[in-house]
Amino acid sequence: MSDAKPSVLVVDDKENMLKLFARILGDAYAVTTAPDGAQALALLSARAFDVVVSDIQMPGADGFTVLREVKRRAPETEVLLVTAYASIPKAVEAIKEGAYDYLSKPFDPDDVALVVARALERQRQQREARGLAARVARMPDFHGLFGTSPALQKTHALLAQVASRDLTVVLTGETGTGKELAARALHRESPRRDRPFVAVNCGALPAELVESELFGHARGAFTGATGAKAGLFEEAHGGTLFLDEVGDLPLPMQVKLNRALQEKEIRRVGTTTPVTVDVRVVAATHRDLAEEVAQGRFREDLYYRLGGVTVRMPALRERREDIPLLAMHFLAAANRPELEGFTPQALQSLTAAPWPGNVRQLQNAVARAAAVAAGPRITPEDLPPELGTARAPAAAGPLPAEALAKQPYREAVDRVRDAVSRDYLTALMQEFSGNVTHAAERAGMERESLHRLLKRYGVRTEDFKRGD
């Protein structure tokens, strides 16, 4: 990886401004200066820059000309426009034409450094977002278990290793981690792949019907049994029977299941005739079966009978690097071809979310966001509010001291500054019911400057206006 400094081109017809920008940015960036738009265009034709900072009011080629030429030649380059004649229409026009932000003179040198740093960060995030589609296309697909993280690749390897061995497998892990997908993967990778795969959620079966569902029944075995019926063990003969949430089976049924696994035969309810079955059992549970045994809620003999191999499915928070890839994969399945993807802020929100419901929750969140998104890309505002991070990305709040000390200085300062700025703007809008003019007077700044800050931190004035 290159250690070269990011490149910044500064364009201004005033020498003192060029020197000021060089002094502000020179330590962190490789700064090139141009005294007018024409020389800037010549430099741009010869090489690319990461960020261009240009005055708007210049003789000849002005800042808007520079902006348009940058976006024509190198759309990834971020442009920051500066002017002493600040106005909301000019700011809107500049941003509509692709400018990252807009500064009015006089400005705080720290603000310049901060905006340039943010422009570079957005450039990095957008480059990463654009590469997601290609990465998704290359993402390993182990029978529906998608991901490139070390945690999931280790799970893939273990599943592939045990699939060919005709052992009982117990899949453990939190709800939504893909235990049924793992069971189907075991079946498809096994010599039984051409035989039936039968799945049943043990926790969803009424206690009085569990035995009949698993083992079948004879005609007249109970009220309503108008004919003989094969159970799921017989349906899965030669193949795989997936017992999801096996820890929810009633204790009496656990005894009969253990016997069936031991003897490799079952008896339909209402008969004494044994039926031989050739079934590989894959069980799954979100419970700690060892603890269930200790508490007397799960039989110890069945626990050991099932425990040929245990495979733990990793929680989504243990493989956060997979989240952007999974999000793009689920977006592709949402049947909204006009959606290009996610904004960097939305990806940041998704990656930072706690995901107690794991991959299943992520899939539902992306489907919901795709349904409500109005723009070409999904934004944080499109994400379900229960994620907790949709309105406040990872940089929105202070970290514990130990975690804060592990961040680079600039990143740590930016994080704290963001949190304070957002809280201040929110309090200001609450105080003045969304009235920007009065709020700007209190804040001691121009209305257009406050508008830019509100936009930057995602604080919407209409959220604070009182109804009639």
PDB file of N, CA, C and O in Angstrom, residues 263-320:
ATOM      1  N   GLU A 263     -31.657 -47.437  17.381  1.00  0.00           N
ATOM      2  CA  GLU A 263     -32.084 -48.675  16.722  1.00  0.00           C
ATOM      3  C   GLU A 263     -32.199 -48.531  15.204  1.00  0.00           C
ATOM      4  O   GLU A 263     -32.342 -49.539  14.496  1.00  0.00           O
ATOM      5  N   LYS A 264     -32.198 -47.272  14.712  1.00  0.00           N
ATOM      6  CA  LYS A 264     -32.394 -46.995  13.288  1.00  0.00           C
ATOM      7  C   LYS A 264     -33.719 -47.556  12.792  1.00  0.00           C
ATOM      8  O   LYS A 264     -33.838 -48.055  11.656  1.00  0.00           O
ATOM      9  N   GLU A 265     -34.717 -47.466  13.656  1.00  0.00           N
ATOM     10  CA  GLU A 265     -36.067 -47.868  13.284  1.00  0.00           C
ATOM     11  C   GLU A 265     -37.073 -47.070  14.097  1.00  0.00           C
ATOM     12  O   GLU A 265     -36.754 -46.566  15.179  1.00  0.00           O
ATOM     13  N   ILE A 266     -38.279 -46.951  13.567  1.00  0.00           N
ATOM     14  CA  ILE A 266     -39.346 -46.209  14.242  1.00  0.00           C
ATOM     15  C   ILE A 266     -40.596 -47.082  14.282  1.00  0.00           C
ATOM     16  O   ILE A 266     -40.698 -48.099  13.574  1.00  0.00           O
ATOM     17  N   ARG A 267     -41.539 -46.683  15.104  1.00  0.00           N
ATOM     18  CA  ARG A 267     -42.847 -47.331  15.153  1.00  0.00           C
ATOM     19  C   ARG A 267     -43.904 -46.246  14.997  1.00  0.00           C
ATOM     20  O   ARG A 267     -43.919 -45.281  15.757  1.00  0.00           O
ATOM     21  N   ARG A 268     -44.781 -46.419  14.031  1.00  0.00           N
ATOM     22  CA  ARG A 268     -45.874 -45.472  13.872  1.00  0.00           C
ATOM     23  C   ARG A 268     -46.787 -45.515  15.082  1.00  0.00           C
ATOM     24  O   ARG A 268     -46.966 -46.577  15.701  1.00  0.00           O
ATOM     25  N   VAL A 269     -47.353 -44.402  15.418  1.00  0.00           N
ATOM     26  CA  VAL A 269     -48.310 -44.342  16.530  1.00  0.00           C
ATOM     27  C   VAL A 269     -49.481 -45.273  16.205  1.00  0.00           C
ATOM     28  O   VAL A 269     -50.065 -45.224  15.120  1.00  0.00           O
ATOM     29  N   GLY A 270     -49.809 -46.136  17.183  1.00  0.00           N
ATOM     30  CA  GLY A 270     -50.928 -47.058  16.987  1.00  0.00           C
ATOM     31  C   GLY A 270     -50.513 -48.414  16.474  1.00  0.00           C
ATOM     32  O   GLY A 270     -51.377 -49.265  16.228  1.00  0.00           O
ATOM     33  N   THR A 271     -49.195 -48.651  16.267  1.00  0.00           N
ATOM     34  CA  THR A 271     -48.726 -49.960  15.826  1.00  0.00           C
ATOM     35  C   THR A 271     -47.538 -50.381  16.674  1.00  0.00           C
ATOM     36  O   THR A 271     -46.899 -49.554  17.339  1.00  0.00           O
ATOM     37  N   THR A 272     -47.236 -51.678  16.595  1.00  0.00           N
ATOM     38  CA  THR A 272     -46.027 -52.188  17.258  1.00  0.00           C
ATOM     39  C   THR A 272     -45.021 -52.703  16.235  1.00  0.00           C
ATOM     40  O   THR A 272     -43.992 -53.247  16.599  1.00  0.00           O
ATOM     41  N   THR A 273     -45.346 -52.496  14.974  1.00  0.00           N
ATOM     42  CA  THR A 273     -44.472 -52.977  13.905  1.00  0.00           C
ATOM     43  C   THR A 273     -43.349 -51.994  13.645  1.00  0.00           C
ATOM     44  O   THR A 273     -43.599 -50.825  13.316  1.00  0.00           O
ATOM     45  N   PRO A 274     -42.088 -52.429  13.794  1.00  0.00           N
ATOM     46  CA  PRO A 274     -40.977 -51.498  13.539  1.00  0.00           C
ATOM     47  C   PRO A 274     -40.777 -51.273  12.040  1.00  0.00           C
ATOM     48  O   PRO A 274     -41.029 -52.154  11.221  1.00  0.00           O
ATOM     49  N   VAL A 275     -40.355 -50.061  11.703  1.00  0.00           N
ATOM     50  CA  VAL A 275     -40.035 -49.696  10.323  1.00  0.00           C
ATOM     51  C   VAL A 275     -38.578 -49.235  10.295  1.00  0.00           C
ATOM     52  O   VAL A 275     -38.208 -48.273  10.991  1.00  0.00           O
ATOM     53  N   THR A 276     -37.762 -49.923   9.519  1.00  0.00           N
ATOM     54  CA  THR A 276     -36.344 -49.548   9.424  1.00  0.00           C
ATOM     55  C   THR A 276     -36.207 -48.257   8.602  1.00  0.00           C
ATOM     56  O   THR A 276     -36.833 -48.128   7.537  1.00  0.00           O
ATOM     57  N   VAL A 277     -35.410 -47.340   9.107  1.00  0.00           N
ATOM     58  CA  VAL A 277     -35.187 -46.078   8.404  1.00  0.00           C
ATOM     59  C   VAL A 277     -33.687 -45.806   8.303  1.00  0.00           C
ATOM     60  O   VAL A 277     -32.939 -46.039   9.248  1.00  0.00           O
ATOM     61  N   ASP A 278     -33.290 -45.342   7.145  1.00  0.00           N
ATOM     62  CA  ASP A 278     -31.897 -44.945   6.904  1.00  0.00           C
ATOM     63  C   ASP A 278     -31.891 -43.428   6.763  1.00  0.00           C
ATOM     64  O   ASP A 278     -32.166 -42.893   5.686  1.00  0.00           O
ATOM     65  N   VAL A 279     -31.614 -42.744   7.846  1.00  0.00           N
ATOM     66  CA  VAL A 279     -31.712 -41.289   7.877  1.00  0.00           C
ATOM     67  C   VAL A 279     -30.483 -40.713   8.553  1.00  0.00           C
ATOM     68  O   VAL A 279     -30.052 -41.206   9.595  1.00  0.00           O
ATOM     69  N   ARG A 280     -29.944 -39.667   7.945  1.00  0.00           N
ATOM     70  CA  ARG A 280     -28.919 -38.889   8.647  1.00  0.00           C
ATOM     71  C   ARG A 280     -29.623 -37.723   9.323  1.00  0.00           C
ATOM     72  O   ARG A 280     -30.313 -36.942   8.666  1.00  0.00           O
ATOM     73  N   VAL A 281     -29.427 -37.588  10.622  1.00  0.00           N
ATOM     74  CA  VAL A 281     -30.069 -36.514  11.375  1.00  0.00           C
ATOM     75  C   VAL A 281     -29.092 -35.354  11.562  1.00  0.00           C
ATOM     76  O   VAL A 281     -27.956 -35.541  11.997  1.00  0.00           O
ATOM     77  N   VAL A 282     -29.564 -34.174  11.181  1.00  0.00           N
ATOM     78  CA  VAL A 282     -28.866 -32.923  11.496  1.00  0.00           C
ATOM     79  C   VAL A 282     -29.799 -32.130  12.401  1.00  0.00           C
ATOM     80  O   VAL A 282     -30.955 -31.882  12.038  1.00  0.00           O
ATOM     81  N   ALA A 283     -29.330 -31.799  13.588  1.00  0.00           N
ATOM     82  CA  ALA A 283     -30.154 -31.072  14.560  1.00  0.00           C
ATOM     83  C   ALA A 283     -29.610 -29.659  14.725  1.00  0.00           C
ATOM     84  O   ALA A 283     -28.426 -29.399  14.488  1.00  0.00           O
ATOM     85  N   ALA A 284     -30.487 -28.759  15.110  1.00  0.00           N
ATOM     86  CA  ALA A 284     -30.064 -27.372  15.339  1.00  0.00           C
ATOM     87  C   ALA A 284     -30.752 -26.837  16.571  1.00  0.00           C
ATOM     88  O   ALA A 284     -31.871 -27.248  16.914  1.00  0.00           O
ATOM     89  N   THR A 285     -30.076 -25.916  17.241  1.00  0.00           N
ATOM     90  CA  THR A 285     -30.664 -25.280  18.419  1.00  0.00           C
ATOM     91  C   THR A 285     -29.966 -23.958  18.697  1.00  0.00           C
ATOM     92  O   THR A 285     -28.777 -23.798  18.389  1.00  0.00           O
ATOM     93  N   HIS A 286     -30.733 -23.004  19.240  1.00  0.00           N
ATOM     94  CA  HIS A 286     -30.104 -21.764  19.710  1.00  0.00           C
ATOM     95  C   HIS A 286     -29.834 -21.854  21.208  1.00  0.00           C
ATOM     96  O   HIS A 286     -29.274 -20.940  21.800  1.00  0.00           O
ATOM     97  N   ARG A 287     -30.247 -22.971  21.810  1.00  0.00           N
ATOM     98  CA  ARG A 287     -30.038 -23.164  23.256  1.00  0.00           C
ATOM     99  C   ARG A 287     -28.661 -23.773  23.524  1.00  0.00           C
ATOM    100  O   ARG A 287     -28.057 -24.413  22.659  1.00  0.00           O
ATOM    101  N   ASP A 288     -28.200 -23.631  24.762  1.00  0.00           N
ATOM    102  CA  ASP A 288     -26.994 -24.319  25.237  1.00  0.00           C
ATOM    103  C   ASP A 288     -27.444 -25.676  25.749  1.00  0.00           C
ATOM    104  O   ASP A 288     -27.967 -25.796  26.869  1.00  0.00           O
ATOM    105  N   LEU A 289     -27.278 -26.728  24.945  1.00  0.00           N
ATOM    106  CA  LEU A 289     -27.807 -28.041  25.319  1.00  0.00           C
ATOM    107  C   LEU A 289     -27.140 -28.596  26.566  1.00  0.00           C
ATOM    108  O   LEU A 289     -27.793 -29.301  27.356  1.00  0.00           O
ATOM    109  N   ALA A 290     -25.862 -28.305  26.764  1.00  0.00           N
ATOM    110  CA  ALA A 290     -25.194 -28.778  27.990  1.00  0.00           C
ATOM    111  C   ALA A 290     -25.866 -28.180  29.225  1.00  0.00           C
ATOM    112  O   ALA A 290     -26.083 -28.873  30.231  1.00  0.00           O
ATOM    113  N   GLU A 291     -26.223 -26.889  29.133  1.00  0.00           N
ATOM    114  CA  GLU A 291     -26.926 -26.250  30.253  1.00  0.00           C
ATOM    115  C   GLU A 291     -28.330 -26.820  30.395  1.00  0.00           C
ATOM    116  O   GLU A 291     -28.823 -27.000  31.523  1.00  0.00           O
ATOM    117  N   GLU A 292     -28.984 -27.131  29.263  1.00  0.00           N
ATOM    118  CA  GLU A 292     -30.312 -27.732  29.320  1.00  0.00           C
ATOM    119  C   GLU A 292     -30.257 -29.092  30.004  1.00  0.00           C
ATOM    120  O   GLU A 292     -31.161 -29.449  30.772  1.00  0.00           O
ATOM    121  N   VAL A 293     -29.201 -29.863  29.734  1.00  0.00           N
ATOM    122  CA  VAL A 293     -29.021 -31.150  30.408  1.00  0.00           C
ATOM    123  C   VAL A 293     -28.847 -30.934  31.899  1.00  0.00           C
ATOM    124  O   VAL A 293     -29.468 -31.619  32.735  1.00  0.00           O
ATOM    125  N   ALA A 294     -27.999 -29.983  32.271  1.00  0.00           N
ATOM    126  CA  ALA A 294     -27.758 -29.707  33.686  1.00  0.00           C
ATOM    127  C   ALA A 294     -29.028 -29.282  34.408  1.00  0.00           C
ATOM    128  O   ALA A 294     -29.214 -29.586  35.599  1.00  0.00           O
ATOM    129  N   GLN A 295     -29.928 -28.600  33.702  1.00  0.00           N
ATOM    130  CA  GLN A 295     -31.177 -28.134  34.311  1.00  0.00           C
ATOM    131  C   GLN A 295     -32.289 -29.181  34.207  1.00  0.00           C
ATOM    132  O   GLN A 295     -33.414 -28.930  34.645  1.00  0.00           O
ATOM    133  N   GLY A 296     -32.000 -30.356  33.628  1.00  0.00           N
ATOM    134  CA  GLY A 296     -32.985 -31.426  33.541  1.00  0.00           C
ATOM    135  C   GLY A 296     -34.017 -31.233  32.450  1.00  0.00           C
ATOM    136  O   GLY A 296     -35.048 -31.917  32.445  1.00  0.00           O
ATOM    137  N   ARG A 297     -33.742 -30.322  31.508  1.00  0.00           N
ATOM    138  CA  ARG A 297     -34.706 -30.067  30.435  1.00  0.00           C
ATOM    139  C   ARG A 297     -34.365 -30.794  29.141  1.00  0.00           C
ATOM    140  O   ARG A 297     -35.143 -30.756  28.191  1.00  0.00           O
ATOM    141  N   PHE A 298     -33.190 -31.445  29.106  1.00  0.00           N
ATOM    142  CA  PHE A 298     -32.800 -32.203  27.922  1.00  0.00           C
ATOM    143  C   PHE A 298     -32.090 -33.466  28.392  1.00  0.00           C
ATOM    144  O   PHE A 298     -31.221 -33.420  29.282  1.00  0.00           O
ATOM    145  N   ARG A 299     -32.451 -34.570  27.794  1.00  0.00           N
ATOM    146  CA  ARG A 299     -31.916 -35.850  28.245  1.00  0.00           C
ATOM    147  C   ARG A 299     -30.435 -35.992  27.897  1.00  0.00           C
ATOM    148  O   ARG A 299     -30.014 -35.717  26.768  1.00  0.00           O
ATOM    149  N   GLU A 300     -29.695 -36.473  28.883  1.00  0.00           N
ATOM    150  CA  GLU A 300     -28.258 -36.613  28.695  1.00  0.00           C
ATOM    151  C   GLU A 300     -27.929 -37.647  27.631  1.00  0.00           C
ATOM    152  O   GLU A 300     -27.009 -37.462  26.828  1.00  0.00           O
ATOM    153  N   ASP A 301     -28.700 -38.770  27.590  1.00  0.00           N
ATOM    154  CA  ASP A 301     -28.401 -39.807  26.595  1.00  0.00           C
ATOM    155  C   ASP A 301     -28.629 -39.284  25.175  1.00  0.00           C
ATOM    156  O   ASP A 301     -27.842 -39.552  24.263  1.00  0.00           O
ATOM    157  N   LEU A 302     -29.687 -38.503  24.966  1.00  0.00           N
ATOM    158  CA  LEU A 302     -29.916 -37.933  23.645  1.00  0.00           C
ATOM    159  C   LEU A 302     -28.855 -36.884  23.306  1.00  0.00           C
ATOM    160  O   LEU A 302     -28.421 -36.782  22.155  1.00  0.00           O
ATOM    161  N   TYR A 303     -28.429 -36.145  24.316  1.00  0.00           N
ATOM    162  CA  TYR A 303     -27.381 -35.132  24.112  1.00  0.00           C
ATOM    163  C   TYR A 303     -26.125 -35.779  23.536  1.00  0.00           C
ATOM    164  O   TYR A 303     -25.541 -35.290  22.559  1.00  0.00           O
ATOM    165  N   TYR A 304     -25.724 -36.915  24.094  1.00  0.00           N
ATOM    166  CA  TYR A 304     -24.524 -37.589  23.606  1.00  0.00           C
ATOM    167  C   TYR A 304     -24.779 -38.317  22.288  1.00  0.00           C
ATOM    168  O   TYR A 304     -23.886 -38.449  21.449  1.00  0.00           O
ATOM    169  N   ARG A 305     -26.027 -38.783  22.097  1.00  0.00           N
ATOM    170  CA  ARG A 305     -26.370 -39.444  20.844  1.00  0.00           C
ATOM    171  C   ARG A 305     -26.280 -38.461  19.666  1.00  0.00           C
ATOM    172  O   ARG A 305     -25.832 -38.803  18.580  1.00  0.00           O
ATOM    173  N   LEU A 306     -26.733 -37.239  19.908  1.00  0.00           N
ATOM    174  CA  LEU A 306     -26.720 -36.230  18.840  1.00  0.00           C
ATOM    175  C   LEU A 306     -25.330 -35.657  18.598  1.00  0.00           C
ATOM    176  O   LEU A 306     -25.028 -35.185  17.502  1.00  0.00           O
ATOM    177  N   GLY A 307     -24.501 -35.693  19.613  1.00  0.00           N
ATOM    178  CA  GLY A 307     -23.251 -34.920  19.558  1.00  0.00           C
ATOM    179  C   GLY A 307     -22.122 -35.553  18.797  1.00  0.00           C
ATOM    180  O   GLY A 307     -20.980 -35.575  19.275  1.00  0.00           O
ATOM    181  N   GLY A 308     -22.399 -36.081  17.588  1.00  0.00           N
ATOM    182  CA  GLY A 308     -21.305 -36.608  16.781  1.00  0.00           C
ATOM    183  C   GLY A 308     -20.329 -35.499  16.423  1.00  0.00           C
ATOM    184  O   GLY A 308     -19.134 -35.581  16.683  1.00  0.00           O
ATOM    185  N   VAL A 309     -20.865 -34.434  15.833  1.00  0.00           N
ATOM    186  CA  VAL A 309     -20.069 -33.258  15.492  1.00  0.00           C
ATOM    187  C   VAL A 309     -20.921 -32.027  15.791  1.00  0.00           C
ATOM    188  O   VAL A 309     -22.108 -32.003  15.470  1.00  0.00           O
ATOM    189  N   THR A 310     -20.331 -31.045  16.416  1.00  0.00           N
ATOM    190  CA  THR A 310     -21.029 -29.777  16.670  1.00  0.00           C
ATOM    191  C   THR A 310     -20.377 -28.677  15.838  1.00  0.00           C
ATOM    192  O   THR A 310     -19.150 -28.519  15.846  1.00  0.00           O
ATOM    193  N   VAL A 311     -21.213 -27.941  15.115  1.00  0.00           N
ATOM    194  CA  VAL A 311     -20.734 -26.821  14.305  1.00  0.00           C
ATOM    195  C   VAL A 311     -21.451 -25.568  14.783  1.00  0.00           C
ATOM    196  O   VAL A 311     -22.691 -25.502  14.762  1.00  0.00           O
ATOM    197  N   ARG A 312     -20.685 -24.589  15.216  1.00  0.00           N
ATOM    198  CA  ARG A 312     -21.270 -23.338  15.689  1.00  0.00           C
ATOM    199  C   ARG A 312     -21.303 -22.329  14.548  1.00  0.00           C
ATOM    200  O   ARG A 312     -20.274 -22.044  13.923  1.00  0.00           O
ATOM    201  N   MET A 313     -22.504 -21.778  14.286  1.00  0.00           N
ATOM    202  CA  MET A 313     -22.642 -20.758  13.249  1.00  0.00           C
ATOM    203  C   MET A 313     -22.316 -19.386  13.849  1.00  0.00           C
ATOM    204  O   MET A 313     -22.907 -18.995  14.862  1.00  0.00           O
ATOM    205  N   PRO A 314     -21.370 -18.648  13.255  1.00  0.00           N
ATOM    206  CA  PRO A 314     -20.967 -17.365  13.859  1.00  0.00           C
ATOM    207  C   PRO A 314     -22.067 -16.311  13.745  1.00  0.00           C
ATOM    208  O   PRO A 314     -22.804 -16.259  12.758  1.00  0.00           O
ATOM    209  N   ALA A 315     -22.173 -15.487  14.781  1.00  0.00           N
ATOM    210  CA  ALA A 315     -23.111 -14.361  14.756  1.00  0.00           C
ATOM    211  C   ALA A 315     -22.622 -13.321  13.745  1.00  0.00           C
ATOM    212  O   ALA A 315     -21.419 -13.239  13.446  1.00  0.00           O
ATOM    213  N   LEU A 316     -23.542 -12.521  13.239  1.00  0.00           N
ATOM    214  CA  LEU A 316     -23.184 -11.525  12.232  1.00  0.00           C
ATOM    215  C   LEU A 316     -22.196 -10.504  12.787  1.00  0.00           C
ATOM    216  O   LEU A 316     -21.324 -10.019  12.063  1.00  0.00           O
ATOM    217  N   ARG A 317     -22.309 -10.166  14.066  1.00  0.00           N
ATOM    218  CA  ARG A 317     -21.390  -9.185  14.656  1.00  0.00           C
ATOM    219  C   ARG A 317     -19.963  -9.718  14.733  1.00  0.00           C
ATOM    220  O   ARG A 317     -19.017  -8.953  14.949  1.00  0.00           O
ATOM    221  N   GLU A 318     -19.792 -11.047  14.578  1.00  0.00           N
ATOM    222  CA  GLU A 318     -18.461 -11.654  14.576  1.00  0.00           C
ATOM    223  C   GLU A 318     -17.846 -11.648  13.178  1.00  0.00           C
ATOM    224  O   GLU A 318     -16.689 -12.039  13.017  1.00  0.00           O
ATOM    225  N   ARG A 319     -18.607 -11.224  12.200  1.00  0.00           N
ATOM    226  CA  ARG A 319     -18.092 -11.176  10.817  1.00  0.00           C
ATOM    227  C   ARG A 319     -18.621  -9.930  10.109  1.00  0.00           C
ATOM    228  O   ARG A 319     -19.219 -10.015   9.040  1.00  0.00           O
ATOM    229  N   ARG A 320     -18.382  -8.778  10.737  1.00  0.00           N
ATOM    230  CA  ARG A 320     -18.921  -7.521  10.216  1.00  0.00           C
ATOM    231  C   ARG A 320     -18.398  -7.199   8.818  1.00  0.00           C
ATOM    232  O   ARG A 320     -19.052  -6.484   8.057  1.00  0.00           O
TER     233      ARG A 320
END
